[in-house]
PDB file of C-alpha atoms in Angstrom:
ATOM      1  CA  MET A   1      69.251-180.613 -71.151  1.00 46.00           C
ATOM      2  CA  ASN A   2      67.229-178.545 -69.236  1.00 52.00           C
ATOM      3  CA  PRO A   3      63.678-179.764 -69.291  1.00 53.00           C
ATOM      4  CA  LEU A   4      61.911-176.506 -69.801  1.00 53.00           C
ATOM      5  CA  LYS A   5      64.702-175.577 -72.964  1.00 59.00           C
ATOM      6  CA  PHE A   6      63.694-178.883 -74.283  1.00 58.00           C
ATOM      7  CA  MET A   7      60.309-178.440 -74.044  1.00 61.00           C
ATOM      8  CA  GLU A   8      60.380-175.321 -75.905  1.00 56.00           C
ATOM      9  CA  SER A   9      62.523-176.452 -78.523  1.00 60.00           C
ATOM     10  CA  ARG A  10      60.352-179.335 -79.197  1.00 69.00           C
ATOM     11  CA  LEU A  11      56.466-177.384 -78.556  1.00 75.00           C
ATOM     12  CA  GLY A  12      57.520-173.610 -79.461  1.00 69.00           C
ATOM     13  CA  ARG A  13      54.893-173.969 -82.295  1.00 78.00           C
ATOM     14  CA  PHE A  14      51.991-174.964 -79.936  1.00 83.00           C
ATOM     15  CA  SER A  15      49.870-172.745 -77.618  1.00 84.00           C
ATOM     16  CA  PRO A  16      50.772-171.810 -74.065  1.00 87.00           C
ATOM     17  CA  LYS A  17      47.934-173.931 -72.663  1.00 90.00           C
ATOM     18  CA  TYR A  18      49.514-177.175 -74.368  1.00 92.00           C
ATOM     19  CA  ARG A  19      52.890-176.017 -73.175  1.00 89.00           C
ATOM     20  CA  LYS A  20      51.644-175.713 -69.735  1.00 90.00           C
ATOM     21  CA  LEU A  21      50.112-179.231 -69.739  1.00 93.00           C
ATOM     22  CA  VAL A  22      53.241-181.030 -70.925  1.00 90.00           C
ATOM     23  CA  LEU A  23      54.800-179.275 -68.113  1.00 88.00           C
ATOM     24  CA  ARG A  24      52.258-180.358 -65.390  1.00 91.00           C
ATOM     25  CA  THR A  25      52.155-183.771 -67.103  1.00 91.00           C
ATOM     26  CA  TYR A  26      55.538-184.429 -66.260  1.00 86.00           C
ATOM     27  CA  VAL A  27      56.496-182.238 -63.242  1.00 88.00           C
ATOM     28  CA  VAL A  28      53.661-184.561 -61.547  1.00 91.00           C
ATOM     29  CA  THR A  29      55.988-187.904 -61.752  1.00 88.00           C
ATOM     30  CA  LEU A  30      58.017-186.279 -59.221  1.00 87.00           C
ATOM     31  CA  ARG A  31      54.956-186.321 -56.648  1.00 91.00           C
ATOM     32  CA  LEU A  32      54.224-189.544 -57.707  1.00 92.00           C
ATOM     33  CA  VAL A  33      57.582-191.168 -57.026  1.00 90.00           C
ATOM     34  CA  LEU A  34      57.458-189.557 -53.685  1.00 91.00           C
ATOM     35  CA  THR A  35      54.044-190.728 -52.887  1.00 95.00           C
ATOM     36  CA  VAL A  36      51.436-193.473 -54.660  1.00 95.00           C
ATOM     37  CA  ALA A  37      54.566-194.762 -56.709  1.00 94.00           C
ATOM     38  CA  PHE A  38      56.995-194.808 -53.913  1.00 95.00           C
ATOM     39  CA  PRO A  39      56.584-198.577 -52.686  1.00 96.00           C
ATOM     40  CA  SER A  40      56.505-199.742 -56.353  1.00 95.00           C
ATOM     41  CA  MET A  41      59.845-198.106 -56.805  1.00 94.00           C
ATOM     42  CA  VAL A  42      61.555-199.257 -53.637  1.00 95.00           C
ATOM     43  CA  ALA A  43      60.540-202.664 -54.500  1.00 96.00           C
ATOM     44  CA  GLY A  44      61.952-202.322 -57.765  1.00 95.00           C
ATOM     45  CA  ILE A  45      65.132-201.243 -56.381  1.00 95.00           C
ATOM     46  CA  PHE A  46      65.201-204.072 -53.988  1.00 96.00           C
ATOM     47  CA  TYR A  47      64.386-206.577 -56.544  1.00 96.00           C
ATOM     48  CA  ALA A  48      67.482-204.987 -58.589  1.00 94.00           C
ATOM     49  CA  LEU A  49      69.884-205.292 -55.983  1.00 96.00           C
ATOM     50  CA  ILE A  50      69.279-209.168 -55.816  1.00 96.00           C
ATOM     51  CA  GLY A  51      69.325-209.637 -59.578  1.00 94.00           C
ATOM     52  CA  LYS A  52      65.560-210.554 -59.504  1.00 94.00           C
ATOM     53  CA  ARG A  53      65.356-208.491 -63.120  1.00 92.00           C
ATOM     54  CA  GLU A  54      61.694-209.998 -64.002  1.00 92.00           C
ATOM     55  CA  LYS A  55      60.126-208.858 -60.652  1.00 95.00           C
ATOM     56  CA  GLN A  56      62.207-205.472 -60.721  1.00 95.00           C
ATOM     57  CA  TYR A  57      60.285-204.748 -64.151  1.00 95.00           C
ATOM     58  CA  ALA A  58      57.032-205.689 -63.001  1.00 95.00           C
ATOM     59  CA  ALA A  59      57.379-203.595 -60.052  1.00 96.00           C
ATOM     60  CA  PHE A  60      58.250-200.638 -61.995  1.00 95.00           C
ATOM     61  CA  LEU A  61      55.590-201.104 -64.397  1.00 95.00           C
ATOM     62  CA  ARG A  62      53.266-201.145 -61.706  1.00 95.00           C
ATOM     63  CA  GLY A  63      54.380-197.594 -60.699  1.00 94.00           C
ATOM     64  CA  SER A  64      53.921-196.242 -64.166  1.00 94.00           C
ATOM     65  CA  LYS A  65      50.667-196.951 -64.037  1.00 95.00           C
ATOM     66  CA  THR A  66      50.011-194.476 -61.602  1.00 95.00           C
ATOM     67  CA  TRP A  67      50.972-191.548 -64.220  1.00 94.00           C
ATOM     68  CA  GLY A  68      48.403-192.204 -66.416  1.00 95.00           C
ATOM     69  CA  THR A  69      45.953-192.640 -63.695  1.00 96.00           C
ATOM     70  CA  ALA A  70      47.358-189.269 -62.153  1.00 96.00           C
ATOM     71  CA  VAL A  71      46.762-187.553 -66.018  1.00 96.00           C
ATOM     72  CA  ILE A  72      43.182-188.652 -65.931  1.00 97.00           C
ATOM     73  CA  LYS A  73      42.317-186.812 -62.877  1.00 97.00           C
ATOM     74  CA  MET A  74      44.431-184.025 -63.572  1.00 96.00           C
ATOM     75  CA  THR A  75      42.805-183.212 -66.973  1.00 97.00           C
ATOM     76  CA  LYS A  76      39.264-184.844 -66.023  1.00 97.00           C
ATOM     77  CA  THR A  77      39.693-186.856 -68.987  1.00 97.00           C
ATOM     78  CA  ASN A  78      37.086-189.904 -69.935  1.00 97.00           C
ATOM     79  CA  LEU A  79      39.147-192.898 -70.730  1.00 97.00           C
ATOM     80  CA  VAL A  80      37.401-195.390 -72.662  1.00 97.00           C
ATOM     81  CA  LEU A  81      38.498-199.094 -73.395  1.00 97.00           C
ATOM     82  CA  LYS A  82      36.391-200.217 -76.342  1.00 96.00           C
ATOM     83  CA  ASN A  83      37.285-203.963 -76.011  1.00 96.00           C
ATOM     84  CA  GLU A  84      39.802-206.141 -74.120  1.00 95.00           C
ATOM     85  CA  ILE A  85      43.245-204.899 -74.397  1.00 95.00           C
ATOM     86  CA  GLN A  86      44.418-208.384 -74.986  1.00 92.00           C
ATOM     87  CA  ILE A  87      48.614-207.715 -74.485  1.00 95.00           C
ATOM     88  CA  PRO A  88      50.558-211.027 -74.872  1.00 95.00           C
ATOM     89  CA  GLU A  89      52.749-211.553 -72.106  1.00 95.00           C
ATOM     90  CA  LYS A  90      55.925-212.001 -73.969  1.00 95.00           C
ATOM     91  CA  GLY A  91      57.198-212.666 -77.694  1.00 95.00           C
ATOM     92  CA  HIS A  92      55.432-209.734 -79.241  1.00 96.00           C
ATOM     93  CA  MET A  93      56.012-206.374 -80.534  1.00 96.00           C
ATOM     94  CA  ILE A  94      52.977-203.777 -79.622  1.00 97.00           C
ATOM     95  CA  PHE A  95      52.608-201.233 -82.515  1.00 97.00           C
ATOM     96  CA  LEU A  96      51.330-198.008 -81.435  1.00 96.00           C
ATOM     97  CA  ASN A  97      50.263-194.821 -82.704  1.00 96.00           C
ATOM     98  CA  HIS A  98      52.193-191.970 -81.504  1.00 93.00           C
ATOM     99  CA  VAL A  99      50.419-188.487 -80.929  1.00 94.00           C
ATOM    100  CA  ASN A 100      51.974-186.358 -79.003  1.00 92.00           C
ATOM    101  CA  GLU A 101      53.955-186.013 -75.386  1.00 90.00           C
ATOM    102  CA  ILE A 102      50.574-186.799 -73.427  1.00 93.00           C
ATOM    103  CA  ASP A 103      50.167-190.180 -75.050  1.00 93.00           C
ATOM    104  CA  PHE A 104      53.095-191.894 -72.934  1.00 91.00           C
ATOM    105  CA  PRO A 105      51.129-191.839 -69.793  1.00 93.00           C
ATOM    106  CA  TYR A 106      47.831-193.432 -71.243  1.00 96.00           C
ATOM    107  CA  ASP A 107      50.172-196.134 -72.662  1.00 96.00           C
ATOM    108  CA  CYS A 108      51.877-197.085 -69.675  1.00 94.00           C
ATOM    109  CA  LEU A 109      48.280-197.458 -67.922  1.00 96.00           C
ATOM    110  CA  VAL A 110      46.680-199.039 -70.786  1.00 97.00           C
ATOM    111  CA  VAL A 111      49.022-201.145 -72.173  1.00 96.00           C
ATOM    112  CA  ASN A 112      51.938-201.271 -69.665  1.00 96.00           C
ATOM    113  CA  LYS A 113      54.752-202.874 -71.369  1.00 96.00           C
ATOM    114  CA  PRO A 114      58.015-201.637 -71.442  1.00 94.00           C
ATOM    115  CA  TYR A 115      59.109-199.544 -74.875  1.00 92.00           C
ATOM    116  CA  LEU A 116      61.187-200.047 -77.803  1.00 86.00           C
ATOM    117  CA  ALA A 117      62.546-196.565 -77.582  1.00 75.00           C
ATOM    118  CA  ASN A 118      64.976-194.465 -79.847  1.00 64.00           C
ATOM    119  CA  GLN A 119      67.877-192.220 -78.584  1.00 57.00           C
ATOM    120  CA  VAL A 120      65.744-189.143 -77.787  1.00 55.00           C
ATOM    121  CA  ILE A 121      64.379-190.542 -74.674  1.00 56.00           C
ATOM    122  CA  LYS A 122      68.099-190.034 -73.144  1.00 54.00           C
ATOM    123  CA  LYS A 123      67.460-186.623 -73.247  1.00 56.00           C
ATOM    124  CA  THR A 124      64.673-186.799 -70.472  1.00 59.00           C
ATOM    125  CA  LEU A 125      66.645-187.951 -67.459  1.00 59.00           C
ATOM    126  CA  ILE A 126      64.197-188.859 -65.113  1.00 65.00           C
ATOM    127  CA  ALA A 127      61.704-190.581 -67.564  1.00 67.00           C
ATOM    128  CA  TYR A 128      64.866-192.282 -69.336  1.00 73.00           C
ATOM    129  CA  TRP A 129      65.660-193.635 -66.163  1.00 78.00           C
ATOM    130  CA  TRP A 130      62.218-194.872 -65.288  1.00 81.00           C
ATOM    131  CA  MET A 131      61.936-196.280 -68.555  1.00 83.00           C
ATOM    132  CA  LYS A 132      65.239-198.450 -68.182  1.00 85.00           C
ATOM    133  CA  ALA A 133      64.027-199.579 -64.678  1.00 90.00           C
ATOM    134  CA  MET A 134      61.028-201.052 -66.085  1.00 91.00           C
ATOM    135  CA  GLY A 135      62.503-202.819 -68.583  1.00 91.00           C
ATOM    136  CA  SER A 136      62.266-200.390 -71.826  1.00 89.00           C
ATOM    137  CA  GLN A 137      65.456-200.636 -74.003  1.00 85.00           C
ATOM    138  CA  VAL A 138      66.861-198.118 -76.070  1.00 79.00           C
ATOM    139  CA  PHE A 139      67.442-199.413 -79.936  1.00 73.00           C
ATOM    140  CA  GLU A 140      70.676-197.722 -80.926  1.00 67.00           C
ATOM    141  CA  THR A 141      70.642-196.818 -84.954  1.00 63.00           C
ATOM    142  CA  SER A 142      73.879-194.540 -84.723  1.00 62.00           C
ATOM    143  CA  LYS A 143      76.396-197.289 -86.545  1.00 62.00           C
ATOM    144  CA  ALA A 144      76.064-200.668 -87.680  1.00 61.00           C
ATOM    145  CA  ALA A 145      77.430-202.493 -84.845  1.00 58.00           C
ATOM    146  CA  THR A 146      75.099-200.767 -82.437  1.00 72.00           C
ATOM    147  CA  ILE A 147      72.171-201.850 -84.398  1.00 76.00           C
ATOM    148  CA  ALA A 148      73.231-205.544 -84.176  1.00 80.00           C
ATOM    149  CA  VAL A 149      73.656-205.475 -80.573  1.00 82.00           C
ATOM    150  CA  SER A 150      69.970-203.309 -80.151  1.00 81.00           C
ATOM    151  CA  VAL A 151      69.028-206.574 -81.934  1.00 84.00           C
ATOM    152  CA  ARG A 152      70.572-209.106 -80.124  1.00 87.00           C
ATOM    153  CA  ASN A 153      69.386-207.318 -76.755  1.00 87.00           C
ATOM    154  CA  LEU A 154      65.898-207.278 -78.149  1.00 88.00           C
ATOM    155  CA  LEU A 155      65.612-210.775 -79.029  1.00 89.00           C
ATOM    156  CA  LYS A 156      66.898-211.969 -75.423  1.00 91.00           C
ATOM    157  CA  GLY A 157      64.334-209.407 -73.904  1.00 91.00           C
ATOM    158  CA  LEU A 158      61.198-210.818 -75.972  1.00 94.00           C
ATOM    159  CA  SER A 159      61.623-214.086 -74.516  1.00 92.00           C
ATOM    160  CA  THR A 160      60.433-212.609 -71.036  1.00 93.00           C
ATOM    161  CA  THR A 161      58.089-209.582 -71.884  1.00 94.00           C
ATOM    162  CA  SER A 162      56.835-207.677 -75.141  1.00 96.00           C
ATOM    163  CA  TYR A 163      57.588-204.326 -76.059  1.00 96.00           C
ATOM    164  CA  ILE A 164      55.615-200.943 -77.028  1.00 95.00           C
ATOM    165  CA  VAL A 165      56.570-199.745 -80.221  1.00 93.00           C
ATOM    166  CA  TYR A 166      55.939-196.890 -82.091  1.00 93.00           C
ATOM    167  CA  PRO A 167      55.944-197.780 -85.884  1.00 93.00           C
ATOM    168  CA  GLU A 168      55.202-194.182 -87.411  1.00 92.00           C
ATOM    169  CA  GLY A 169      58.619-193.166 -85.602  1.00 85.00           C
ATOM    170  CA  HIS A 170      58.043-189.921 -84.193  1.00 86.00           C
ATOM    171  CA  ASN A 171      55.082-187.620 -82.926  1.00 89.00           C
ATOM    172  CA  SER A 172      52.001-187.340 -85.189  1.00 92.00           C
ATOM    173  CA  TYR A 173      50.252-184.409 -83.506  1.00 93.00           C
ATOM    174  CA  SER A 174      47.745-185.851 -85.645  1.00 93.00           C
ATOM    175  CA  GLU A 175      44.846-188.431 -85.659  1.00 95.00           C
ATOM    176  CA  ILE A 176      45.766-189.759 -89.123  1.00 95.00           C
ATOM    177  CA  ILE A 177      48.296-192.698 -89.148  1.00 95.00           C
ATOM    178  CA  GLN A 178      51.771-192.031 -90.400  1.00 94.00           C
ATOM    179  CA  PRO A 179      53.591-193.971 -92.655  1.00 94.00           C
ATOM    180  CA  MET A 180      55.317-196.972 -91.370  1.00 93.00           C
ATOM    181  CA  GLN A 181      59.172-196.234 -90.760  1.00 89.00           C
ATOM    182  CA  LYS A 182      61.155-199.318 -92.398  1.00 89.00           C
ATOM    183  CA  GLY A 183      63.004-199.893 -88.901  1.00 87.00           C
ATOM    184  CA  MET A 184      60.775-201.635 -86.758  1.00 90.00           C
ATOM    185  CA  VAL A 185      58.720-203.436 -89.476  1.00 94.00           C
ATOM    186  CA  LYS A 186      61.706-205.194 -90.725  1.00 94.00           C
ATOM    187  CA  LEU A 187      63.124-206.162 -87.859  1.00 92.00           C
ATOM    188  CA  ALA A 188      59.850-207.983 -87.106  1.00 95.00           C
ATOM    189  CA  TYR A 189      59.605-209.361 -90.539  1.00 96.00           C
ATOM    190  CA  GLU A 190      62.748-210.589 -90.505  1.00 94.00           C
ATOM    191  CA  ASN A 191      63.213-212.074 -87.081  1.00 94.00           C
ATOM    192  CA  LYS A 192      59.587-213.673 -87.408  1.00 95.00           C
ATOM    193  CA  ILE A 193      58.300-211.384 -84.308  1.00 96.00           C
ATOM    194  CA  PRO A 194      54.479-211.406 -84.107  1.00 97.00           C
ATOM    195  CA  VAL A 195      52.641-207.885 -83.793  1.00 97.00           C
ATOM    196  CA  VAL A 196      49.667-206.744 -82.051  1.00 98.00           C
ATOM    197  CA  VAL A 197      47.699-203.663 -82.894  1.00 98.00           C
ATOM    198  CA  VAL A 198      46.657-200.967 -80.343  1.00 98.00           C
ATOM    199  CA  LEU A 199      45.084-197.926 -81.534  1.00 98.00           C
ATOM    200  CA  LYS A 200      44.255-194.642 -79.569  1.00 97.00           C
ATOM    201  CA  SER A 201      42.204-191.737 -80.314  1.00 97.00           C
ATOM    202  CA  GLY A 202      41.207-188.583 -78.890  1.00 96.00           C
ATOM    203  CA  ILE A 203      44.783-187.506 -77.553  1.00 96.00           C
ATOM    204  CA  THR A 204      44.948-184.454 -80.053  1.00 95.00           C
ATOM    205  CA  THR A 205      42.157-183.088 -78.015  1.00 94.00           C
ATOM    206  CA  TYR A 206      44.661-181.974 -75.663  1.00 95.00           C
ATOM    207  CA  GLN A 207      46.560-179.644 -78.121  1.00 93.00           C
ATOM    208  CA  THR A 208      43.722-177.344 -78.541  1.00 91.00           C
ATOM    209  CA  GLU A 209      42.082-178.174 -75.072  1.00 92.00           C
ATOM    210  CA  PRO A 210      43.527-179.127 -71.740  1.00 92.00           C
ATOM    211  CA  MET A 211      40.543-180.561 -69.646  1.00 94.00           C
ATOM    212  CA  PHE A 212      37.414-182.706 -70.353  1.00 95.00           C
ATOM    213  CA  ALA A 213      39.234-184.711 -73.470  1.00 95.00           C
ATOM    214  CA  LYS A 214      37.426-188.263 -74.009  1.00 97.00           C
ATOM    215  CA  VAL A 215      40.356-190.656 -75.320  1.00 97.00           C
ATOM    216  CA  GLY A 216      39.676-194.278 -76.694  1.00 97.00           C
ATOM    217  CA  TYR A 217      41.640-197.477 -76.921  1.00 98.00           C
ATOM    218  CA  LYS A 218      40.791-200.145 -79.151  1.00 98.00           C
ATOM    219  CA  PHE A 219      42.825-203.862 -79.463  1.00 98.00           C
ATOM    220  CA  ILE A 220      42.790-204.167 -83.312  1.00 98.00           C
ATOM    221  CA  GLY A 221      44.662-207.551 -83.762  1.00 97.00           C
ATOM    222  CA  ARG A 222      47.545-209.981 -83.833  1.00 97.00           C
ATOM    223  CA  TYR A 223      49.742-210.275 -86.941  1.00 97.00           C
ATOM    224  CA  GLU A 224      52.623-212.587 -88.335  1.00 97.00           C
ATOM    225  CA  PRO A 225      55.152-210.638 -90.552  1.00 97.00           C
ATOM    226  CA  TRP A 226      56.270-214.048 -92.026  1.00 96.00           C
ATOM    227  CA  THR A 227      52.571-214.721 -93.657  1.00 97.00           C
ATOM    228  CA  HIS A 228      53.794-211.765 -95.930  1.00 97.00           C
ATOM    229  CA  SER A 229      56.075-212.099 -98.991  1.00 96.00           C
ATOM    230  CA  SER A 230      58.126-209.234 -98.011  1.00 96.00           C
ATOM    231  CA  TRP A 231      58.516-206.716 -95.349  1.00 96.00           C
ATOM    232  CA  GLU A 232      57.306-203.981 -97.878  1.00 97.00           C
ATOM    233  CA  SER A 233      53.891-206.286 -98.384  1.00 97.00           C
ATOM    234  CA  PHE A 234      54.003-206.118 -94.681  1.00 97.00           C
ATOM    235  CA  ARG A 235      54.503-202.715 -94.251  1.00 97.00           C
ATOM    236  CA  ASP A 236      51.364-201.822 -96.583  1.00 97.00           C
ATOM    237  CA  PHE A 237      49.210-204.316 -95.096  1.00 97.00           C
ATOM    238  CA  LEU A 238      49.863-202.692 -91.343  1.00 97.00           C
ATOM    239  CA  TYR A 239      49.478-199.201 -92.677  1.00 97.00           C
ATOM    240  CA  GLU A 240      46.570-200.168 -94.833  1.00 97.00           C
ATOM    241  CA  THR A 241      44.914-201.802 -91.516  1.00 97.00           C
ATOM    242  CA  MET A 242      45.950-199.101 -88.744  1.00 97.00           C
ATOM    243  CA  SER A 243      44.472-196.371 -91.111  1.00 96.00           C
ATOM    244  CA  LYS A 244      40.841-198.042 -91.737  1.00 97.00           C
ATOM    245  CA  GLU A 245      40.464-199.139 -88.096  1.00 97.00           C
ATOM    246  CA  LYS A 246      42.009-195.577 -86.890  1.00 97.00           C
ATOM    247  CA  ILE A 247      39.077-193.992 -88.586  1.00 96.00           C
ATOM    248  CA  ALA A 248      36.468-196.070 -87.205  1.00 97.00           C
ATOM    249  CA  LEU A 249      37.895-195.821 -83.640  1.00 97.00           C
ATOM    250  CA  ASP A 250      37.525-192.145 -84.266  1.00 97.00           C
ATOM    251  CA  SER A 251      33.713-192.296 -85.377  1.00 96.00           C
ATOM    252  CA  GLU A 252      33.244-194.133 -82.345  1.00 96.00           C
ATOM    253  CA  ILE A 253      35.030-192.187 -79.999  1.00 96.00           C
ATOM    254  CA  GLY A 254      33.592-188.943 -81.638  1.00 94.00           C
ATOM    255  CA  THR A 255      37.325-187.613 -82.399  1.00 92.00           C
ATOM    256  CA  VAL A 256      37.650-184.739 -84.514  1.00 85.00           C
ATOM    257  CA  ARG A 257      40.526-185.989 -87.055  1.00 78.00           C
ATOM    258  CA  GLU A 258      41.804-182.538 -87.944  1.00 73.00           C
ATOM    259  CA  PRO A 259      41.266-180.411 -84.881  1.00 51.00           C
ATOM    260  CA  VAL A 260      42.025-176.784 -85.288  1.00 44.00           C
ATOM    261  CA  SER A 261      45.222-175.765 -85.362  1.00 44.00           C
ATOM    262  CA  SER A 262      47.173-175.223 -81.678  1.00 43.00           C
ATOM    263  CA  LYS A 263      49.799-172.937 -82.824  1.00 43.00           C
ATOM    264  CA  SER A 264      50.196-169.411 -80.758  1.00 37.00           C
ATOM    265  CA  LYS A 265      48.845-166.443 -82.477  1.00 35.00           C
TER     266      LYS A 265
END
């Protein structure tokens, strides 16, 4: 799909300022690939050719961090880490709130782990290629057979890494935590995969003002699904915990939870 048409279909309700920022955020990756991220890409391709997958993923992950740094510089953002972001090297699903198109580069910088993405990512060719190159997986849900394959691939991948997961299932365009979707929560519960929660605040600022945002990240905790009586109980616990901690983080950062509408007039 043409990137401009894809952006228009997704962001037509937002202001021209926000749409321009999203375009700049993704176009800048082309410059990064040819400059500061180039050595990481070359190293990653080399390791891929000789079959060193873990080193390949590590190289592309290093390159992905440059995206977050570039967006901070481009938007003059104040990025605040409220505590140590303790990301387990492997075996965990990392649950983050998903706000809008601008949080991807920050997640790459702060969390810096592969994603467990849905099929939509396939529509963005360059992003899809780089995400796959850094060890991300696309969780196919089109039919039972593809789900089974995706689960097997996930469990295999967890032996060497942890994955970023967006349990709300979609962009919220809001600072308010949305209800947890069944899929990833149930998957974690049934396969006894521990979950780490990290929250972000301030990303909605970009929807009304593309410059001088204050964005905060905070490590919330590690949780064991099997200590709950059912996946529904675990889902409710996660939702309540993330909602409560998000309110606290917003207060610490000074984030307006429901900013003025960014729709075009």
